[in-house]
């Protein structure tokens, strides 16, 4: 029995879920990179002047939106990688703060969780 109390098949299931999520994140990241490249070249083509070019503000807005989505995707990728490395070293499902099992319900809802619900509440509250 591991410290997390999770069975080997359960751990294998999380590994599969996290790997699929990683693949999706990576795909999203490359789609985003392409969209951001489009915005950049649209800006360069139009020599966009945000003051006068009607397309300017739209492109700026689109850029901020893509940038925010990209940051989110990068953060998620990071969280997924961290969870996968915890799976590899046997600490997956163990609270990083108190060392108690995180609990299967929380892990099912949030496989990247590093903290048990009590510690997460303490930290966010
Ligand atoms: Zn805890």
PDB file of C-alpha atoms in Angstrom, residues 1-110:
ATOM      1  CA  UNK A   1       0.000   0.000   0.000  1.00  0.00           C
ATOM      2  CA  UNK A   2       1.379   3.386  -0.964  1.00  0.00           C
ATOM      3  CA  UNK A   3       1.271   6.458   1.283  1.00  0.00           C
ATOM      4  CA  UNK A   4      -1.598   7.818  -0.779  1.00  0.00           C
ATOM      5  CA  UNK A   5      -3.676   4.676  -0.157  1.00  0.00           C
ATOM      6  CA  UNK A   6      -4.303   4.442  -3.897  1.00  0.00           C
ATOM      7  CA  UNK A   7      -4.223   1.069  -5.599  1.00  0.00           C
ATOM      8  CA  UNK A   8      -1.940   0.316  -8.517  1.00  0.00           C
ATOM      9  CA  UNK A   9      -4.823   0.245 -11.055  1.00  0.00           C
ATOM     10  CA  UNK A  10      -6.046   3.613  -9.735  1.00  0.00           C
ATOM     11  CA  UNK A  11      -2.574   5.089 -10.073  1.00  0.00           C
ATOM     12  CA  UNK A  12      -2.369   3.679 -13.602  1.00  0.00           C
ATOM     13  CA  UNK A  13      -5.696   5.322 -14.421  1.00  0.00           C
ATOM     14  CA  UNK A  14      -4.447   8.709 -13.194  1.00  0.00           C
ATOM     15  CA  UNK A  15      -1.305   8.271 -15.220  1.00  0.00           C
ATOM     16  CA  UNK A  16      -3.397   7.701 -18.341  1.00  0.00           C
ATOM     17  CA  UNK A  17      -5.664  10.673 -17.584  1.00  0.00           C
ATOM     18  CA  UNK A  18      -2.695  12.961 -16.954  1.00  0.00           C
ATOM     19  CA  UNK A  19      -0.881  11.839 -20.086  1.00  0.00           C
ATOM     20  CA  UNK A  20      -3.972  12.485 -22.198  1.00  0.00           C
ATOM     21  CA  UNK A  21      -4.333  15.887 -20.609  1.00  0.00           C
ATOM     22  CA  UNK A  22      -0.690  16.623 -21.291  1.00  0.00           C
ATOM     23  CA  UNK A  23      -1.144  15.745 -24.963  1.00  0.00           C
ATOM     24  CA  UNK A  24      -4.168  18.060 -25.174  1.00  0.00           C
ATOM     25  CA  UNK A  25      -2.271  20.870 -23.460  1.00  0.00           C
ATOM     26  CA  UNK A  26       0.645  20.462 -25.842  1.00  0.00           C
ATOM     27  CA  UNK A  27      -1.719  20.505 -28.810  1.00  0.00           C
ATOM     28  CA  UNK A  28      -3.431  23.618 -27.497  1.00  0.00           C
ATOM     29  CA  UNK A  29      -0.079  25.285 -26.953  1.00  0.00           C
ATOM     30  CA  UNK A  30       0.954  24.725 -30.552  1.00  0.00           C
ATOM     31  CA  UNK A  31      -2.430  25.930 -31.877  1.00  0.00           C
ATOM     32  CA  UNK A  32      -2.034  29.028 -29.727  1.00  0.00           C
ATOM     33  CA  UNK A  33       1.500  29.627 -30.918  1.00  0.00           C
ATOM     34  CA  UNK A  34       0.210  29.515 -34.498  1.00  0.00           C
ATOM     35  CA  UNK A  35      -2.628  31.953 -33.709  1.00  0.00           C
ATOM     36  CA  UNK A  36      -0.227  34.302 -31.994  1.00  0.00           C
ATOM     37  CA  UNK A  37       2.021  34.142 -35.025  1.00  0.00           C
ATOM     38  CA  UNK A  38      -0.981  35.115 -37.178  1.00  0.00           C
ATOM     39  CA  UNK A  39      -1.728  38.095 -34.961  1.00  0.00           C
ATOM     40  CA  UNK A  40       1.907  39.171 -35.091  1.00  0.00           C
ATOM     41  CA  UNK A  41       2.062  38.994 -38.857  1.00  0.00           C
ATOM     42  CA  UNK A  42      -1.325  40.730 -39.199  1.00  0.00           C
ATOM     43  CA  UNK A  43       0.108  43.523 -37.081  1.00  0.00           C
ATOM     44  CA  UNK A  44       3.293  43.666 -39.119  1.00  0.00           C
ATOM     45  CA  UNK A  45       1.399  43.613 -42.436  1.00  0.00           C
ATOM     46  CA  UNK A  46      -0.928  46.390 -41.459  1.00  0.00           C
ATOM     47  CA  UNK A  47       1.810  48.256 -39.642  1.00  0.00           C
ATOM     48  CA  UNK A  48      -0.984  48.557 -37.157  1.00  0.00           C
ATOM     49  CA  UNK A  49      -1.263  51.818 -35.386  1.00  0.00           C
ATOM     50  CA  UNK A  50      -3.575  51.260 -32.450  1.00  0.00           C
ATOM     51  CA  UNK A  51      -4.642  54.907 -32.524  1.00  0.00           C
ATOM     52  CA  UNK A  52      -5.809  55.040 -36.130  1.00  0.00           C
ATOM     53  CA  UNK A  53      -6.028  51.567 -37.555  1.00  0.00           C
ATOM     54  CA  UNK A  54      -9.504  50.189 -36.832  1.00  0.00           C
ATOM     55  CA  UNK A  55      -7.936  46.727 -36.720  1.00  0.00           C
ATOM     56  CA  UNK A  56      -5.354  47.791 -34.164  1.00  0.00           C
ATOM     57  CA  UNK A  57      -7.372  47.535 -30.961  1.00  0.00           C
ATOM     58  CA  UNK A  58      -8.923  44.288 -32.159  1.00  0.00           C
ATOM     59  CA  UNK A  59      -5.499  42.771 -32.664  1.00  0.00           C
ATOM     60  CA  UNK A  60      -4.315  44.027 -29.281  1.00  0.00           C
ATOM     61  CA  UNK A  61      -7.363  42.564 -27.672  1.00  0.00           C
ATOM     62  CA  UNK A  62      -6.904  39.276 -29.502  1.00  0.00           C
ATOM     63  CA  UNK A  63      -3.255  39.228 -28.464  1.00  0.00           C
ATOM     64  CA  UNK A  64      -4.082  39.711 -24.769  1.00  0.00           C
ATOM     65  CA  UNK A  65      -6.709  37.023 -24.978  1.00  0.00           C
ATOM     66  CA  UNK A  66      -4.330  34.530 -26.611  1.00  0.00           C
ATOM     67  CA  UNK A  67      -1.593  35.469 -24.177  1.00  0.00           C
ATOM     68  CA  UNK A  68      -3.892  34.783 -21.210  1.00  0.00           C
ATOM     69  CA  UNK A  69      -5.011  31.443 -22.643  1.00  0.00           C
ATOM     70  CA  UNK A  70      -1.393  30.528 -23.318  1.00  0.00           C
ATOM     71  CA  UNK A  71      -0.366  31.318 -19.750  1.00  0.00           C
ATOM     72  CA  UNK A  72      -3.192  29.150 -18.494  1.00  0.00           C
ATOM     73  CA  UNK A  73      -2.212  26.276 -20.787  1.00  0.00           C
ATOM     74  CA  UNK A  74       1.432  26.582 -19.704  1.00  0.00           C
ATOM     75  CA  UNK A  75       0.438  26.558 -16.029  1.00  0.00           C
ATOM     76  CA  UNK A  76      -1.732  23.506 -16.594  1.00  0.00           C
ATOM     77  CA  UNK A  77       1.055  21.735 -18.449  1.00  0.00           C
ATOM     78  CA  UNK A  78       3.361  22.489 -15.546  1.00  0.00           C
ATOM     79  CA  UNK A  79       0.830  21.125 -13.029  1.00  0.00           C
ATOM     80  CA  UNK A  80       0.308  17.992 -15.117  1.00  0.00           C
ATOM     81  CA  UNK A  81       4.075  17.425 -15.388  1.00  0.00           C
ATOM     82  CA  UNK A  82       4.435  17.833 -11.632  1.00  0.00           C
ATOM     83  CA  UNK A  83       1.635  15.312 -11.061  1.00  0.00           C
ATOM     84  CA  UNK A  84       3.266  12.860 -13.471  1.00  0.00           C
ATOM     85  CA  UNK A  85       6.578  13.160 -11.644  1.00  0.00           C
ATOM     86  CA  UNK A  86       4.783  12.540  -8.324  1.00  0.00           C
ATOM     87  CA  UNK A  87       3.304   9.418  -9.928  1.00  0.00           C
ATOM     88  CA  UNK A  88       6.820   8.367 -10.903  1.00  0.00           C
ATOM     89  CA  UNK A  89       8.317   8.932  -7.443  1.00  0.00           C
ATOM     90  CA  UNK A  90       5.382   7.485  -5.511  1.00  0.00           C
ATOM     91  CA  UNK A  91       4.174  10.687  -3.847  1.00  0.00           C
ATOM     92  CA  UNK A  92       1.101  11.145  -6.038  1.00  0.00           C
ATOM     93  CA  UNK A  93      -2.057  11.500  -3.968  1.00  0.00           C
ATOM     94  CA  UNK A  94      -0.112  12.451  -0.832  1.00  0.00           C
ATOM     95  CA  UNK A  95      -0.607  15.968   0.489  1.00  0.00           C
ATOM     96  CA  UNK A  96       2.578  17.997  -0.030  1.00  0.00           C
ATOM     97  CA  UNK A  97       1.931  19.901   3.184  1.00  0.00           C
ATOM     98  CA  UNK A  98       0.629  17.462   5.804  1.00  0.00           C
ATOM     99  CA  UNK A  99       1.576  14.141   4.212  1.00  0.00           C
ATOM    100  CA  UNK A 100      -1.891  12.646   4.513  1.00  0.00           C
ATOM    101  CA  UNK A 101      -3.748  11.047   1.604  1.00  0.00           C
ATOM    102  CA  UNK A 102      -5.452  13.661  -0.585  1.00  0.00           C
ATOM    103  CA  UNK A 103      -8.494  11.471  -1.110  1.00  0.00           C
ATOM    104  CA  UNK A 104      -9.838   9.855  -4.229  1.00  0.00           C
ATOM    105  CA  UNK A 105     -12.814  12.205  -4.703  1.00  0.00           C
ATOM    106  CA  UNK A 106     -10.585  15.248  -4.765  1.00  0.00           C
ATOM    107  CA  UNK A 107      -8.100  13.535  -7.063  1.00  0.00           C
ATOM    108  CA  UNK A 108     -10.856  12.490  -9.434  1.00  0.00           C
ATOM    109  CA  UNK A 109     -12.048  16.084  -9.602  1.00  0.00           C
ATOM    110  CA  UNK A 110      -8.540  17.501  -9.762  1.00  0.00           C
TER     111      UNK A 110
END
